[in-house]
Coordinates of C-alpha atoms and ligand atoms in Angstrom, one line a residue:
X1 CA 71.6 57.3 6.8
X2 CA 70.9 54.9 4.0
X3 CA 73.8 54.1 1.6
X4 CA 72.7 55.0 -2.0
X5 CA 72.3 51.3 -3.0
X6 CA 70.0 50.8 -0.1
X7 CA 67.5 53.2 -1.6
X8 CA 67.2 50.9 -4.5
X9 CA 66.1 47.9 -2.3
X10 CA 62.5 46.8 -2.0
X11 CA 60.8 48.1 1.2
X12 CA 58.1 45.7 2.3
X13 CA 56.2 44.6 5.4
X14 CA 56.0 40.8 5.1
X15 CA 53.2 38.5 6.3
X16 CA 54.2 36.9 9.7
X17 CA 53.2 33.2 10.0
X18 CA 52.3 31.5 13.3
X19 CA 55.3 30.6 15.5
X20 CA 56.9 27.1 15.0
X21 CA 58.4 26.6 18.5
X22 CA 61.3 24.1 18.5
X23 CA 60.6 22.7 22.0
X24 CA 59.0 19.3 22.5
X25 CA 55.9 18.6 24.6
X26 CA 54.0 21.7 23.6
X27 CA 50.4 21.9 22.6
X28 CA 50.5 23.7 19.2
X29 CA 47.1 25.3 18.4
X30 CA 48.4 28.4 16.6
X31 CA 48.8 27.6 12.8
X32 CA 45.6 25.7 11.9
X33 CA 47.6 22.6 11.3
X34 CA 45.8 19.3 11.3
X35 CA 46.5 17.2 14.5
X36 CA 46.2 13.9 12.6
X37 CA 48.8 12.5 10.3
X38 CA 48.3 12.4 6.5
X39 CA 46.7 9.4 4.9
X40 CA 48.7 6.1 5.2
X41 CA 48.8 6.1 1.4
X42 CA 51.0 9.2 1.6
X43 CA 53.4 7.4 3.9
X44 CA 53.5 4.5 1.5
X45 CA 54.4 6.7 -1.5
X46 CA 57.2 8.3 0.6
X47 CA 58.6 5.0 1.8
X48 CA 58.7 3.5 -1.7
X49 CA 60.0 6.6 -3.5
X50 CA 63.2 5.9 -5.5
X51 CA 65.6 8.8 -5.0
X52 CA 67.4 8.0 -8.2
X53 CA 64.4 9.4 -10.1
X54 CA 65.2 12.9 -8.7
X55 CA 67.9 13.5 -11.3
X56 CA 65.1 14.3 -13.8
X57 CA 62.7 17.3 -13.8
X58 CA 59.2 16.7 -12.5
X59 CA 56.2 16.7 -14.8
X60 CA 55.6 20.5 -15.3
X61 CA 51.9 19.6 -16.2
X62 CA 51.5 17.9 -12.7
X63 CA 49.7 15.1 -14.5
X64 CA 49.1 12.6 -11.7
X65 CA 47.7 15.2 -9.3
X66 CA 45.7 16.9 -12.1
X67 CA 44.0 13.5 -12.8
X68 CA 43.3 12.8 -9.2
X69 CA 41.8 16.2 -8.6
X70 CA 39.8 16.2 -11.8
X71 CA 38.2 12.9 -10.7
X72 CA 37.6 14.1 -7.2
X73 CA 35.8 17.3 -8.3
X74 CA 34.2 16.0 -11.5
X75 CA 36.0 18.7 -13.5
X76 CA 38.2 18.7 -16.7
X77 CA 42.0 18.8 -16.3
X78 CA 41.9 22.2 -18.0
X79 CA 40.0 23.6 -15.0
X80 CA 42.7 22.9 -12.5
X81 CA 45.9 24.7 -11.6
X82 CA 48.3 23.4 -9.0
X83 CA 51.1 25.1 -7.0
X84 CA 53.5 25.1 -4.1
X85 CA 50.9 25.6 -1.3
X86 CA 47.8 27.8 -1.8
X87 CA 49.9 30.9 -0.9
X88 CA 51.8 30.3 -4.1
X89 CA 48.6 29.8 -6.0
X90 CA 47.0 32.9 -4.5
X91 CA 50.1 35.0 -5.2
X92 CA 50.0 33.8 -8.9
X93 CA 46.3 34.6 -9.0
X94 CA 46.9 38.2 -7.8
X95 CA 49.5 38.6 -10.6
X96 CA 47.3 36.9 -13.2
X97 CA 43.9 38.4 -12.5
X98 CA 44.3 41.7 -10.6
X99 CA 45.9 43.8 -13.3
X100 CA 43.4 46.7 -13.5
X101 CA 44.0 50.3 -12.1
X102 CA 40.8 49.9 -10.1
X103 CA 41.2 48.7 -6.5
X104 CA 40.4 45.1 -5.6
X105 CA 38.0 44.5 -2.7
X106 CA 38.4 42.3 0.4
X107 CA 37.0 42.3 3.9
X108 CA 38.8 44.4 6.6
X109 CA 39.1 41.3 8.8
X110 CA 40.4 38.5 6.7
X111 CA 43.5 36.5 5.7
X112 CA 46.3 39.0 6.4
X113 CA 48.4 37.9 3.4
X114 CA 46.0 39.7 0.9
X115 CA 47.3 43.2 1.6
X116 CA 50.9 41.9 1.6
X117 CA 50.5 40.5 -2.0
X118 CA 48.8 43.8 -3.0
X119 CA 51.8 45.7 -1.8
X120 CA 54.3 43.2 -3.3
X121 CA 52.6 43.2 -6.7
X122 CA 51.4 46.9 -6.5
X123 CA 47.8 46.0 -6.8
X124 CA 45.5 48.9 -5.4
X125 CA 43.0 47.7 -2.8
X126 CA 40.2 48.7 -0.6
X127 CA 39.0 46.9 2.5
X128 CA 35.3 46.6 3.3
X129 CA 34.3 46.4 6.9
X130 CA 32.6 43.3 8.3
X131 CA 29.4 44.1 10.1
X132 CA 29.2 44.1 13.9
X133 CA 28.5 40.4 13.8
X134 CA 31.6 39.8 11.7
X135 CA 29.5 39.0 8.6
X136 CA 30.3 40.0 5.0
X137 CA 27.5 41.5 2.9
X138 CA 27.6 41.0 -0.9
X139 CA 25.7 44.3 -1.3
X140 CA 28.8 46.1 0.0
X141 CA 30.8 44.7 -3.0
X142 CA 28.6 46.1 -5.8
X143 CA 30.7 49.1 -6.7
X144 CA 33.2 49.0 -9.6
X145 CA 36.5 47.3 -8.7
X146 CA 39.5 45.4 -10.0
X147 CA 38.5 42.1 -8.5
X148 CA 37.3 40.5 -5.3
X149 CA 39.0 38.0 -3.0
X150 CA 37.6 36.5 0.2
X151 CA 37.9 33.3 2.2
X152 CA 34.9 31.1 2.8
X153 CA 34.7 30.3 5.6
X154 CA 36.4 33.6 6.5
X155 CA 39.5 33.7 8.6
X156 CA 40.0 34.4 11.5
X157 CA 36.3 34.5 12.2
X158 CA 35.5 30.9 11.0
X159 CA 32.1 32.1 9.7
X160 CA 31.0 30.3 6.5
X161 CA 28.5 31.5 4.0
X162 CA 26.2 29.5 1.6
X163 CA 25.9 29.3 -2.1
X164 CA 23.3 32.1 -2.3
X165 CA 25.9 34.4 -0.8
X166 CA 28.5 33.4 -3.4
X167 CA 26.0 33.7 -6.2
X168 CA 25.1 37.3 -5.0
X169 CA 28.8 38.1 -4.9
X170 CA 29.3 36.8 -8.5
X171 CA 26.1 38.5 -9.8
X172 CA 27.3 41.8 -8.3
X173 CA 30.7 41.4 -10.0
X174 CA 30.3 40.1 -13.6
X175 CA 33.2 42.3 -14.9
X176 CA 36.0 41.2 -12.6
X177 CA 37.5 38.0 -11.3
X178 CA 36.1 36.8 -7.9
X179 CA 38.4 34.5 -5.9
X180 CA 36.9 32.4 -3.2
X181 CA 39.7 31.1 -0.9
X182 CA 38.3 27.8 0.4
X183 CA 41.3 26.9 2.7
X184 CA 38.8 25.7 5.4
X185 CA 35.9 24.4 3.3
X186 CA 36.2 20.8 4.2
X187 CA 35.3 21.4 7.9
X188 CA 31.6 21.8 7.2
X189 CA 31.5 24.7 4.7
X190 CA 29.6 24.8 1.4
X191 CA 31.9 24.8 -1.6
X192 CA 31.3 27.0 -4.6
X193 CA 32.5 24.2 -7.0
X194 CA 29.0 23.6 -8.4
X195 CA 29.0 27.3 -9.5
X196 CA 32.0 26.9 -11.8
X197 CA 29.5 25.6 -14.5
X198 CA 27.8 29.0 -14.5
X199 CA 30.5 31.6 -13.8
X200 CA 33.5 31.9 -16.0
X201 CA 35.0 34.6 -13.7
X202 CA 35.0 32.5 -10.6
X203 CA 38.2 31.1 -9.1
X204 CA 38.2 28.7 -6.2
X205 CA 41.5 28.2 -4.3
X206 CA 41.9 25.2 -1.9
X207 CA 44.9 23.8 0.1
X208 CA 46.0 20.4 1.3
X209 CA 47.6 22.1 4.3
X210 CA 44.6 21.9 6.6
X211 CA 42.1 19.3 5.8
X212 CA 44.6 16.8 4.3
X213 CA 47.3 17.2 7.0
X214 CA 50.0 18.2 4.4
X215 CA 51.1 21.7 5.5
X216 CA 54.7 20.5 5.3
X217 CA 54.4 19.2 1.8
X218 CA 53.1 22.5 0.3
X219 CA 50.2 21.8 -2.1
X220 CA 47.4 24.1 -3.2
X221 CA 45.3 24.4 -6.3
X222 CA 42.9 26.6 -8.1
X223 CA 39.7 25.5 -9.8
X224 CA 38.3 27.8 -12.6
X225 CA 37.2 28.1 -16.2
X226 CA 39.8 26.9 -18.8
X227 CA 40.4 30.6 -19.8
X228 CA 41.4 31.6 -16.3
X229 CA 43.5 28.5 -15.8
X230 CA 45.4 29.1 -19.0
X231 CA 46.2 32.7 -17.8
X232 CA 47.5 31.3 -14.5
X233 CA 49.6 28.7 -16.3
X234 CA 51.1 31.4 -18.5
X235 CA 52.0 33.6 -15.5
X236 CA 53.5 30.6 -13.7
X237 CA 55.5 29.6 -16.8
X238 CA 56.9 33.1 -17.0
X239 CA 58.2 32.7 -13.5
X240 CA 59.1 29.1 -12.6
X241 CA 57.9 26.1 -14.7
X242 CA 58.5 23.6 -11.9
X243 CA 56.8 24.9 -8.8
X244 CA 55.9 21.4 -7.7
X245 CA 58.4 18.6 -7.1
X246 CA 58.0 14.9 -8.1
X247 CA 57.6 13.6 -4.6
X248 CA 55.0 16.1 -3.7
X249 CA 52.9 15.4 -6.8
X250 CA 52.7 11.7 -6.1
X251 CA 52.1 12.0 -2.4
X252 CA 49.4 14.6 -2.9
X253 CA 47.6 12.5 -5.5
X254 CA 47.6 9.6 -3.1
X255 CA 46.1 11.8 -0.4
X256 CA 43.3 12.9 -2.8
X257 CA 42.6 9.2 -3.7
X258 CA 42.0 8.2 0.0
X259 CA 38.6 9.7 0.5
X260 CA 37.7 7.4 3.4
X261 CA 40.5 8.6 5.6
X262 CA 39.9 12.2 4.6
X263 CA 36.2 12.0 5.6
X264 CA 37.1 10.4 9.0
X265 CA 39.6 13.0 10.0
X266 CA 37.5 15.9 8.9
X267 CA 34.5 14.5 10.9
X268 CA 36.6 14.0 14.0
X269 CA 37.8 17.7 13.9
X270 CA 34.2 18.9 13.5
X271 CA 33.2 16.8 16.5
X272 CA 36.1 18.2 18.6
X273 CA 35.2 21.8 17.4
X274 CA 31.7 21.4 18.8
X275 CA 33.0 20.2 22.2
X276 CA 35.6 23.0 22.2
X277 CA 33.0 25.7 21.5
X278 CA 30.8 24.4 24.3
X279 CA 33.6 24.1 26.8
X280 CA 35.0 27.5 26.1
X281 CA 31.5 29.0 26.5
X282 CA 31.2 27.3 29.9
X283 CA 34.5 28.9 30.8
X284 CA 33.0 32.3 30.1
X285 CA 34.3 32.9 26.6
X286 CA 32.4 34.4 23.7
X287 CA 33.0 32.1 20.8
X288 CA 31.9 32.6 17.2
X289 CA 30.2 29.6 15.5
X290 CA 33.0 28.3 13.3
X291 CA 32.9 26.2 10.2
X292 CA 36.7 25.9 10.1
X293 CA 39.3 24.0 12.1
X294 CA 39.7 26.9 14.5
X295 CA 37.5 29.0 16.7
X296 CA 37.8 32.8 17.5
X297 CA 37.2 33.5 21.2
X298 CA 37.3 36.4 23.5
X299 CA 36.9 36.7 27.3
X300 CA 34.7 39.4 28.9
X301 CA 37.1 39.9 31.8
X302 CA 40.7 38.8 31.0
X303 CA 42.5 40.5 28.0
X304 CA 43.3 38.1 25.1
X305 CA 46.9 39.1 25.1
X306 CA 47.3 38.2 28.8
X307 CA 45.6 34.9 28.2
X308 CA 47.8 34.3 25.2
X309 CA 51.0 34.9 27.2
X310 CA 49.8 32.9 30.2
X311 CA 49.0 29.9 27.9
X312 CA 52.4 30.1 26.3
X313 CA 54.0 30.0 29.7
X314 CA 52.2 26.7 30.2
X315 CA 53.3 25.3 26.8
X316 CA 50.0 25.9 25.0
X317 CA 50.4 28.0 21.8
X318 CA 47.4 29.8 20.3
X319 CA 47.3 32.7 17.9
X320 CA 47.0 36.3 18.9
X321 CA 46.7 39.2 16.4
X322 CA 47.4 42.7 17.4
X323 CA 45.0 44.0 14.7
X324 CA 42.0 46.4 15.1
X325 CA 38.8 44.6 15.9
X326 CA 40.4 41.3 16.9
X327 CA 43.0 42.4 19.3
X328 CA 40.9 41.1 22.2
X329 CA 40.4 37.7 20.6
X330 CA 42.3 34.4 20.4
X331 CA 42.3 32.1 17.4
X332 CA 42.5 28.6 18.7
X333 CA 43.1 25.7 16.3
X334 CA 41.2 22.5 16.8
X335 CA 43.6 19.8 17.9
X336 CA 43.0 16.2 19.2
X337 CA 40.6 15.8 22.1
X338 CA 43.6 15.2 24.4
X339 CA 45.2 18.5 23.3
X340 CA 42.0 20.4 23.8
X341 CA 41.7 19.0 27.3
X342 CA 45.2 20.4 28.1
X343 CA 44.1 23.8 26.8
X344 CA 40.9 23.7 29.0
X345 CA 43.0 22.7 32.0
X346 CA 45.5 25.5 31.4
X347 CA 42.6 28.0 31.0
X348 CA 41.0 26.9 34.2
X349 CA 44.2 27.7 36.0
X350 CA 44.6 31.1 34.3
X351 CA 41.1 32.5 34.6
Ligands
LIG1 C1 46.3 28.6 5.6 C2 45.7 29.5 4.6 C3 46.2 29.6 3.3 C4 47.5 29.1 2.8 O1 47.7 27.8 2.9 P1 49.0 27.1 2.3 O2 49.6 26.3 3.4 O3 49.9 28.1 1.6 O4 48.3 26.2 1.2 C5 45.5 30.4 2.4 N1 44.4 31.1 2.7 C6 43.9 31.0 4.0 C7 42.7 31.8 4.3 C8 44.5 30.3 4.9 O5 44.1 30.3 6.2

């Protein structure tokens, strides 16, 4: 029996992130983290940082990071919004842009945080099934809705779509905000940034957690028209003016400025992804062609859950989702070549 005060509490089913095991010597391929350290320039900022500066509030306008991102993307500062990881930015986008009574649309197989925000913020939604090849069709998104959100490349499939696809999605939805979550775009996807010039209702969300090796720092940002960015700023400033701390702003700006290092680590991951896809296929797996820093694989004989458990017993952590349509698949993050070799060796033993 609930006590009366318990009936007044929020009932909610939260998002469950990938495990962060505390043991050393494991191969961690379960959270799409980058296996390489962040840019040496980030280390330099952290080493030199004078802790005495922390007695003051950070720049609520995120000036240094705004300038670095504006330069990188060739956008105005008024087209950029920054937050405490892209989960923070997306949560603010849901509150700022999805305020209609009509349901928002997203794919049935996608980032599993979207339905959680819908329930937290009481946004009605409808999921639209991917086709049998795990593809999204803009023609399925033509009906009236309260907004659209989807990752490109999609997660957990890793399948990326081109600019024509994004354009079709935007042309089908001129009366609502369309959010493209580009968490994995730097691993060979095609960014919708050039379309910002044409579509005032387009929001692109990116993160520094994956391609810039800064998951622990928590930095994400949205790129959109000044009207949408101003709405996001207003919502954020009605909630918490200082979502980003001083250290993070400076370290993140340094990461954006080091393009050479960024290009090198992204290329390396793409190279290892090609090798991983080929090797898994040789081991008998069916592997979707990925444009992200992970692959989605299934085995025709051994159940994904059993492989997941057996890998874990050998210290190799991958991601298993007990969700319809993917519950016989494993999502495997691309690590270093040495880490992937350990995965292949473990799989050879198991299968
Ligand atoms: C990882 C991920 C995010 C969130 O990343 P942050 O670490 O919060 O920046 C958002 N969307 C998708 C699809 C992701 O995979």
